[in-house]
C-alpha positions as a printed NumPy array, in Angstrom:
array([[  9.16 , -20.313,  -4.816],
       [ 11.444, -20.835,  -7.663],
       [ 10.424, -21.294, -11.361],
       [ 11.688, -24.988, -10.974],
       [  8.503, -25.662,  -8.293],
       [  5.793, -23.953, -10.043],
       [  3.594, -24.021, -13.623],
       [  3.887, -20.787, -15.663],
       [  0.39 , -19.298, -16.586],
       [  1.575, -16.499, -18.772],
       [  4.061, -13.477, -18.992],
       [  2.818,  -9.726, -18.356],
       [  5.566,  -7.326, -19.551],
       [  8.297,  -9.534, -18.994],
       [  7.159, -10.824, -15.794],
       [  6.511, -14.551, -15.455],
       [  3.413, -15.476, -13.716],
       [  3.092, -18.99 , -12.447],
       [  1.551, -21.417,  -9.502],
       [  3.452, -23.365,  -7.275],
       [  2.475, -26.991,  -6.987],
       [  1.259, -26.499,  -3.394],
       [ -1.482, -24.337,  -4.969],
       [ -3.126, -27.116,  -6.378],
       [ -3.813, -28.676,  -3.222],
       [ -4.928, -25.294,  -1.516],
       [ -7.026, -25.136,  -4.693],
       [ -8.559, -28.612,  -3.899],
       [ -9.374, -28.067,  -0.343],
       [-11.102, -24.738,  -1.022],
       [-13.268, -26.123,  -3.804],
       [-14.244, -29.059,  -1.361],
       [-14.763, -26.844,   1.644],
       [-16.814, -24.097,  -0.753],
       [-18.826, -27.1  ,  -2.257],
       [-19.923, -27.941,   1.466],
       [-20.789, -24.605,   2.342],
       [-22.888, -23.833,  -0.632],
       [-24.707, -27.251,  -0.815],
       [-25.965, -26.499,   2.948],
       [-26.845, -23.039,   2.427],
       [-28.207, -23.049,  -0.867],
       [-30.066, -26.272,  -1.717],
       [-29.054, -26.42 ,  -5.103],
       [-28.139, -29.378,  -7.38 ],
       [-24.601, -30.799,  -6.505],
       [-23.415, -30.048, -10.132],
       [-24.53 , -26.402,  -9.52 ],
       [-22.594, -26.435,  -5.809],
       [-19.381, -27.627,  -7.588],
       [-19.444, -25.314, -10.434],
       [-20.248, -22.345,  -7.921],
       [-17.311, -23.621,  -5.653],
       [-15.043, -24.062,  -8.488],
       [-16.017, -20.165,  -9.828],
       [-15.366, -18.643,  -6.413],
       [-12.113, -20.57 ,  -5.758],
       [-10.622, -19.439,  -9.254],
       [-11.791, -15.982,  -8.605],
       [-10.677, -15.546,  -5.034],
       [ -7.248, -16.702,  -6.381],
       [ -7.561, -14.367,  -9.234],
       [ -7.961, -11.378,  -6.709],
       [ -4.738, -12.842,  -5.014],
       [ -2.862, -12.435,  -8.351],
       [ -4.452,  -8.799,  -8.964],
       [ -3.272,  -7.99 ,  -5.338],
       [  0.467,  -9.072,  -6.482],
       [  0.015,  -7.348,  -9.822],
       [ -0.731,  -4.218,  -7.754],
       [  2.591,  -4.516,  -6.054],
       [  4.453,  -5.361,  -9.246],
       [  2.972,  -2.682, -11.286],
       [  3.921,   0.087,  -8.567],
       [  7.611,  -1.417,  -8.317],
       [  7.843,  -1.125, -12.123],
       [  6.719,   2.488, -12.116],
       [  9.259,   2.944,  -9.451],
       [ 12.06 ,   1.533, -11.421],
       [ 12.158,  -1.831,  -9.118],
       [ 12.181,  -4.983, -11.575],
       [  9.823,  -7.714, -10.883],
       [ 11.104, -11.227, -12.109],
       [  8.139, -13.472, -11.305],
       [  4.854, -13.72 ,  -9.588],
       [  4.06 , -16.989,  -7.806],
       [  0.92 , -18.197,  -6.358],
       [  1.441, -20.783,  -3.725],
       [  0.357, -22.559,  -0.514],
       [  0.094, -19.306,   1.464],
       [ -1.379, -16.616,  -1.161],
       [  1.041, -14.803,  -3.309],
       [  4.647, -13.613,  -3.797],
       [  6.12 , -10.889,  -6.186],
       [  9.63 , -11.487,  -6.71 ],
       [ 11.482,  -8.041,  -6.543],
       [ 14.62 ,  -8.036,  -8.574],
       [ 16.274,  -5.508,  -5.849],
       [ 14.903,  -3.826,  -2.806],
       [ 13.272,  -0.414,  -2.633],
       [ 15.708,   2.765,  -2.938],
       [ 14.003,   5.131,  -0.543],
       [ 10.928,   5.02 ,   2.073],
       [  8.519,   6.608,  -0.428],
       [  9.058,   3.674,  -2.816],
       [  8.926,   1.031,  -0.302],
       [  5.555,   2.504,   1.174],
       [  4.07 ,   2.857,  -2.221],
       [  4.809,  -0.653,  -3.242],
       [  3.444,  -2.05 ,   0.283],
       [  0.218,  -0.39 ,  -0.015],
       [ -0.471,  -1.152,  -3.8  ],
       [ -1.509,  -4.812,  -3.142],
       [ -3.801,  -3.906,  -0.25 ],
       [ -5.33 ,  -1.132,  -2.338],
       [ -5.937,  -3.528,  -5.175],
       [ -7.779,  -5.91 ,  -2.237],
       [-10.08 ,  -3.166,  -1.005],
       [-11.152,  -2.389,  -4.29 ],
       [-11.686,  -5.718,  -5.137],
       [-13.633,  -6.492,  -1.77 ],
       [-15.92 ,  -3.106,  -2.191],
       [-16.742,  -4.138,  -5.794],
       [-17.788,  -7.825,  -4.718],
       [-19.692,  -6.612,  -1.743],
       [-21.459,  -3.99 ,  -3.92 ],
       [-22.551,  -6.861,  -6.681],
       [-23.561,  -9.018,  -3.96 ],
       [-25.789,  -6.529,  -2.4  ],
       [-27.347,  -5.946,  -5.657],
       [-28.126,  -9.473,  -6.669],
       [-29.205, -10.282,  -3.315],
       [-31.883,  -7.103,  -3.73 ],
       [-31.685,  -6.34 ,   0.402],
       [-29.103,  -6.307,   3.473],
       [-31.025,  -8.922,   5.142],
       [-30.555, -11.458,   2.037],
       [-27.061, -10.279,   1.774],
       [-26.537, -11.064,   5.436],
       [-27.832, -14.501,   4.865],
       [-25.711, -14.996,   1.72 ],
       [-22.677, -13.653,   3.715],
       [-23.177, -15.927,   6.475],
       [-24.359, -18.549,   4.244],
       [-27.076, -19.572,   6.447],
       [-28.983, -22.918,   5.889],
       [-31.772, -22.24 ,   3.561],
       [-30.67 , -18.811,   2.43 ],
       [-33.158, -17.399,   0.24 ],
       [-30.482, -16.087,  -2.388],
       [-28.943, -16.835,  -5.723],
       [-25.609, -18.56 ,  -6.115],
       [-23.806, -15.717,  -7.535],
       [-25.127, -13.413,  -4.8  ],
       [-23.52 , -15.882,  -2.301],
       [-20.395, -16.186,  -4.377],
       [-19.972, -12.274,  -4.461],
       [-20.721, -12.169,  -0.837],
       [-18.055, -14.78 ,   0.06 ],
       [-15.473, -13.136,  -2.226],
       [-16.252,  -9.693,  -0.586],
       [-15.714, -11.133,   2.97 ],
       [-12.783, -13.228,   2.228],
       [-11.048, -10.357,   0.436],
       [-11.585,  -8.189,   3.499],
       [ -9.948, -10.793,   5.696],
       [ -7.222, -10.855,   3.049],
       [ -6.903,  -7.113,   3.401],
       [ -7.081,  -7.155,   7.067],
       [ -4.493,  -9.864,   7.532],
       [ -2.2  ,  -8.21 ,   5.265],
       [ -2.194,  -5.089,   7.025],
       [ -0.805,  -6.653,  10.386],
       [  2.63 ,  -4.896,  11.047],
       [  4.51 ,  -8.494,  10.704],
       [  7.212,  -8.201,   8.381],
       [  7.302,  -9.266,   5.415],
       [  3.366,  -8.95 ,   5.344],
       [  2.51 ,  -5.783,   3.445],
       [  1.703,  -4.033,   7.076],
       [  5.277,  -5.155,   7.999],
       [  6.549,  -3.635,   4.876],
       [  4.644,  -0.383,   5.682],
       [  6.153,  -0.367,   9.228],
       [  9.679,  -0.503,   7.767],
       [  8.895,   2.273,   5.356],
       [  7.793,   4.46 ,   8.521],
       [ 10.835,   3.561,  10.567],
       [ 13.394,   4.013,   7.334],
       [ 11.696,   7.367,   7.243],
       [ 12.252,   8.442,  10.916],
       [ 15.622,   6.963,  11.247],
       [ 17.001,   7.518,   7.818],
       [ 18.649,   4.026,   7.984],
       [ 17.168,   1.268,   5.937],
       [ 19.034,  -1.409,   7.594],
       [ 17.785,  -0.523,  11.219],
       [ 14.444,  -0.074,   9.761],
       [ 14.753,  -3.608,   8.364],
       [ 15.814,  -5.032,  11.571],
       [ 12.853,  -3.323,  13.698],
       [ 10.414,  -4.794,  11.181],
       [ 11.861,  -8.258,  11.24 ],
       [ 11.428,  -8.097,  14.917],
       [  7.999,  -7.403,  14.77 ],
       [  7.352, -10.088,  12.281],
       [  9.025, -12.571,  14.498],
       [  6.74 , -11.115,  17.587],
       [  3.341, -11.512,  15.586],
       [  4.235, -14.77 ,  13.882],
       [  4.717, -16.357,  17.982],
       [  1.579, -14.706,  18.425],
       [ -0.068, -16.774,  15.7  ],
       [  1.516, -19.861,  16.425],
       [  0.192, -19.706,  20.116],
       [ -3.264, -18.696,  18.875],
       [ -3.096, -21.39 ,  16.416],
       [ -2.166, -23.94 ,  19.146],
       [ -5.06 , -22.694,  21.306],
       [ -7.493, -23.054,  18.496],
       [ -6.248, -26.497,  17.96 ],
       [ -6.767, -27.566,  21.481],
       [-10.295, -26.092,  21.618],
       [-11.764, -28.021,  18.473],
       [-10.875, -25.826,  15.527],
       [ -8.052, -28.117,  14.564],
       [ -7.947, -27.237,  10.849],
       [ -7.989, -23.372,  11.875],
       [ -5.42 , -23.702,  14.283],
       [ -3.081, -25.854,  12.063],
       [ -3.269, -23.261,   9.222],
       [ -2.764, -20.034,  11.406],
       [  0.115, -22.228,  13.073],
       [  1.669, -22.79 ,   9.815],
       [  1.333, -19.071,   8.799],
       [  3.077, -18.053,  11.958],
       [  5.777, -20.639,  11.396],
       [  6.362, -19.299,   7.762],
       [  6.217, -15.777,   9.049],
       [  8.735, -16.252,  11.477],
       [ 11.308, -18.167,   9.208],
       [ 11.048, -15.237,   6.693],
       [ 11.386, -12.524,   9.444],
       [ 14.722, -14.412,  10.83 ],
       [ 15.649, -14.4  ,   7.397],
       [ 15.568, -10.744,   7.047],
       [ 17.518, -10.206,  10.243],
       [ 20.146, -12.397,   9.104],
       [ 20.509, -10.627,   5.701],
       [ 20.335,  -7.235,   7.672],
       [ 23.194,  -8.106,   9.828],
       [ 25.237,  -9.658,   7.017],
       [ 24.605,  -6.22 ,   4.765],
       [ 25.801,  -4.273,   7.502],
       [ 29.183,  -5.782,   7.036],
       [ 28.993,  -4.528,   3.574],
       [ 28.277,  -0.79 ,   4.222],
       [ 30.377,   1.141,   1.451],
       [ 30.555,  -1.568,  -0.749],
       [ 28.908,  -0.788,  -4.443],
       [ 28.084,  -3.061,  -7.265],
       [ 31.095,  -1.567,  -8.967],
       [ 33.33 ,  -3.24 ,  -6.879],
       [ 31.901,  -6.31 ,  -7.918],
       [ 31.54 ,  -6.047, -11.848],
       [ 34.079,  -6.503, -14.576],
       [ 34.704,  -2.697, -15.916],
       [ 35.067,  -4.153, -19.643],
       [ 32.204,  -6.089, -20.611],
       [ 31.936,  -7.605, -24.02 ],
       [ 28.6  ,  -6.699, -25.636],
       [ 26.845,  -7.047, -28.966],
       [ 25.908,  -4.15 , -30.793],
       [ 21.993,  -4.114, -31.471],
       [ 22.458,  -3.386, -35.09 ],
       [ 25.075,  -6.154, -35.59 ],
       [ 23.817,  -9.344, -37.868],
       [ 22.913, -12.458, -36.229],
       [ 25.821, -13.917, -38.455],
       [ 28.283, -11.434, -37.162],
       [ 27.081, -12.336, -33.238],
       [ 27.607, -15.998, -34.048],
       [ 30.988, -15.581, -35.334],
       [ 32.464, -13.08 , -33.614],
       [ 31.04 , -13.417, -30.177],
       [ 29.551, -17.007, -29.467],
       [ 32.074, -19.072, -31.498],
       [ 35.081, -16.823, -30.316],
       [ 34.361, -16.541, -26.636],
       [ 31.961, -19.696, -26.131],
       [ 29.299, -17.812, -23.522],
       [ 25.846, -18.626, -23.442],
       [ 24.595, -15.148, -23.779],
       [ 25.829, -11.685, -24.435],
       [ 24.676,  -8.109, -23.326],
       [ 23.08 ,  -6.308, -26.37 ],
       [ 23.638,  -2.425, -26.293],
       [ 22.484,   0.06 , -28.659],
       [ 24.774,   3.073, -30.533],
       [ 25.036,   4.93 , -27.225],
       [ 25.827,   1.817, -25.255],
       [ 22.611,   1.604, -23.302],
       [ 22.091,  -1.642, -22.27 ],
       [ 19.005,  -3.074, -24.179],
       [ 18.809,  -6.776, -23.051],
       [ 20.244, -10.245, -23.76 ],
       [ 21.135, -12.654, -26.864],
       [ 20.824, -16.097, -26.016],
       [ 22.916, -18.667, -28.025],
       [ 19.54 , -20.575, -28.562],
       [ 17.88 , -17.654, -30.073],
       [ 20.51 , -16.943, -32.472],
       [ 20.976, -20.567, -33.467],
       [ 17.305, -20.455, -34.144],
       [ 17.413, -18.216, -37.105],
       [ 17.654, -20.119, -40.405],
       [ 21.205, -20.078, -41.643],
       [ 20.106, -18.5  , -44.934],
       [ 18.613, -15.362, -43.189],
       [ 21.406, -14.882, -40.472],
       [ 23.521, -12.705, -42.692],
       [ 20.098, -10.331, -42.777],
       [ 18.271, -10.727, -39.454],
       [ 19.667,  -8.146, -37.045],
       [ 20.384,  -8.628, -33.109],
       [ 17.73 ,  -6.358, -32.195],
       [ 14.967,  -8.536, -34.02 ],
       [ 15.774, -11.597, -31.829],
       [ 17.252, -10.593, -28.66 ],
       [ 15.364, -10.58 , -25.219],
       [ 14.839,  -6.969, -24.313],
       [ 14.723,  -6.1  , -20.855],
       [ 11.497,  -4.234, -20.452],
       [ 11.181,  -5.112, -16.477],
       [ 14.494,  -4.038, -15.468],
       [ 15.253,  -7.254, -14.239],
       [ 18.466,  -7.837, -16.341],
       [ 20.352,  -4.803, -14.783],
       [ 21.474,  -3.007, -11.734],
       [ 22.879,   0.326, -11.011],
       [ 26.653,   0.278, -10.847],
       [ 26.519,   2.682,  -7.643],
       [ 23.79 ,   0.719,  -5.778],
       [ 25.045,  -0.985,  -2.731],
       [ 26.41 ,  -4.069,  -3.012],
       [ 23.753,  -5.504,  -0.676],
       [ 20.932,  -5.043,  -3.481],
       [ 22.507,  -8.294,  -5.425],
       [ 21.548, -10.292,  -1.95 ],
       [ 19.059, -12.533,  -2.94 ],
       [ 18.722, -11.287,  -6.426],
       [ 16.569, -13.799,  -8.458],
       [ 17.838, -12.931, -11.623],
       [ 21.426, -12.907, -10.696],
       [ 21.151, -16.426,  -9.115],
       [ 19.197, -17.812, -12.033],
       [ 21.296, -16.121, -14.831],
       [ 24.588, -16.004, -13.221],
       [ 25.087, -12.545, -14.021],
       [ 23.549,  -8.68 , -14.546],
       [ 24.009,  -5.774, -16.492],
       [ 25.784,  -2.816, -14.388],
       [ 24.46 ,   0.512, -15.628],
       [ 24.795,   4.071, -14.981],
       [ 22.049,   6.668, -14.336],
       [ 21.128,   6.845, -18.326],
       [ 21.189,   2.986, -18.747],
       [ 24.715,   2.95 , -20.69 ],
       [ 26.501,  -0.39 , -20.046],
       [ 29.494,  -0.194, -17.213],
       [ 30.146,  -3.643, -16.529],
       [ 28.901,  -7.193, -15.919],
       [ 28.376,  -8.329, -12.303],
       [ 28.716, -12.231, -11.965],
       [ 27.85 , -14.545,  -9.195],
       [ 31.604, -15.374,  -8.891],
       [ 32.855, -11.898,  -8.54 ],
       [ 30.472, -11.027,  -6.205],
       [ 31.461, -14.125,  -4.066],
       [ 34.754, -13.039,  -4.294],
       [ 34.214,  -9.348,  -2.861],
       [ 32.035, -10.846,  -0.26 ],
       [ 34.848, -13.363,   0.981],
       [ 37.138, -10.435,   0.834],
       [ 35.254,  -7.879,   2.732],
       [ 34.109, -10.67 ,   5.391],
       [ 37.909, -11.469,   5.778],
       [ 38.968,  -7.826,   6.2  ],
       [ 36.27 ,  -7.346,   8.796],
       [ 37.302, -10.403,  10.73 ],
       [ 41.157,  -9.303,  10.879],
       [ 40.015,  -5.806,  11.873],
       [ 37.713,  -7.304,  14.859]])
């Protein structure tokens, strides 16, 4: 899911949060479905039914967003950048700028989302019980029985609690790239000490479960549950494609063993000092080199972020000799614009920021800028590596 196919909702700590266009179709279908359920169960007016369905659908997708934010916040705390979070046809995706660096990091990130969903399910269930007044009434609300003697909010909270419990159970299925599959990969990684073999194992699990979902979907559709069967089959198809892609990337990564990001970087980067004036940045960098952006560093050469030409041009001409670069540049608060120079080269495969921006800052342990990695240099190193292995083979 790329930014080109989605609408931006807001930004949080530098992370773009958006919705894919397919999400609007799902939102519409969920609202229509819930309107029918609430209308037959509660016996309230069409206006109240529709309003309750809209609120429930938006709250559900809000819970999906909180699930992905759980992943994102733990990833950021573990030093893994998040470029964006996207809600789409089958839920949500948190786009990590690089893979986890240890089994512990992988496990914590994988479990953060389900933990958020567990808390949401528990809170919604507790609210539904309190509003319903008794377990019997809550059961009526939970099952949306026709003529249920419960309020709309009680029915909504009961539904939200149950659907989040289903989301939790589904996400914990050990089918990569679901959260359960990532947990399985973390455990296999810890046991074997090899991330690539653990990914291959998790991808195989994912493909196996995907085929089970497809088969169950066909059985459901044949037995009359057409909508549910088609939906489960589509989920299986997406899982199979994702697991297959992970297996291919793993096979390719094995061919890159021993190569580091430093092998693909320009070791003499041109950076703009953060305390330079905007006028100096325009005269000595943009006008001279004609690049669209430059890395920005502090006095200790630590990477701070990027100065984009448009941001510099937007400063009024009379203020450019006074305004400093650190007042107008794009800070790298999420770590998405940088990568460790000693990281495996495979960490760049599928990197969203590298694909979007065309380059990344390569830094050391202390965040000092060591070089700039571009797509062109990465491509040359990959071609050279493939050529050497083909000749050896």
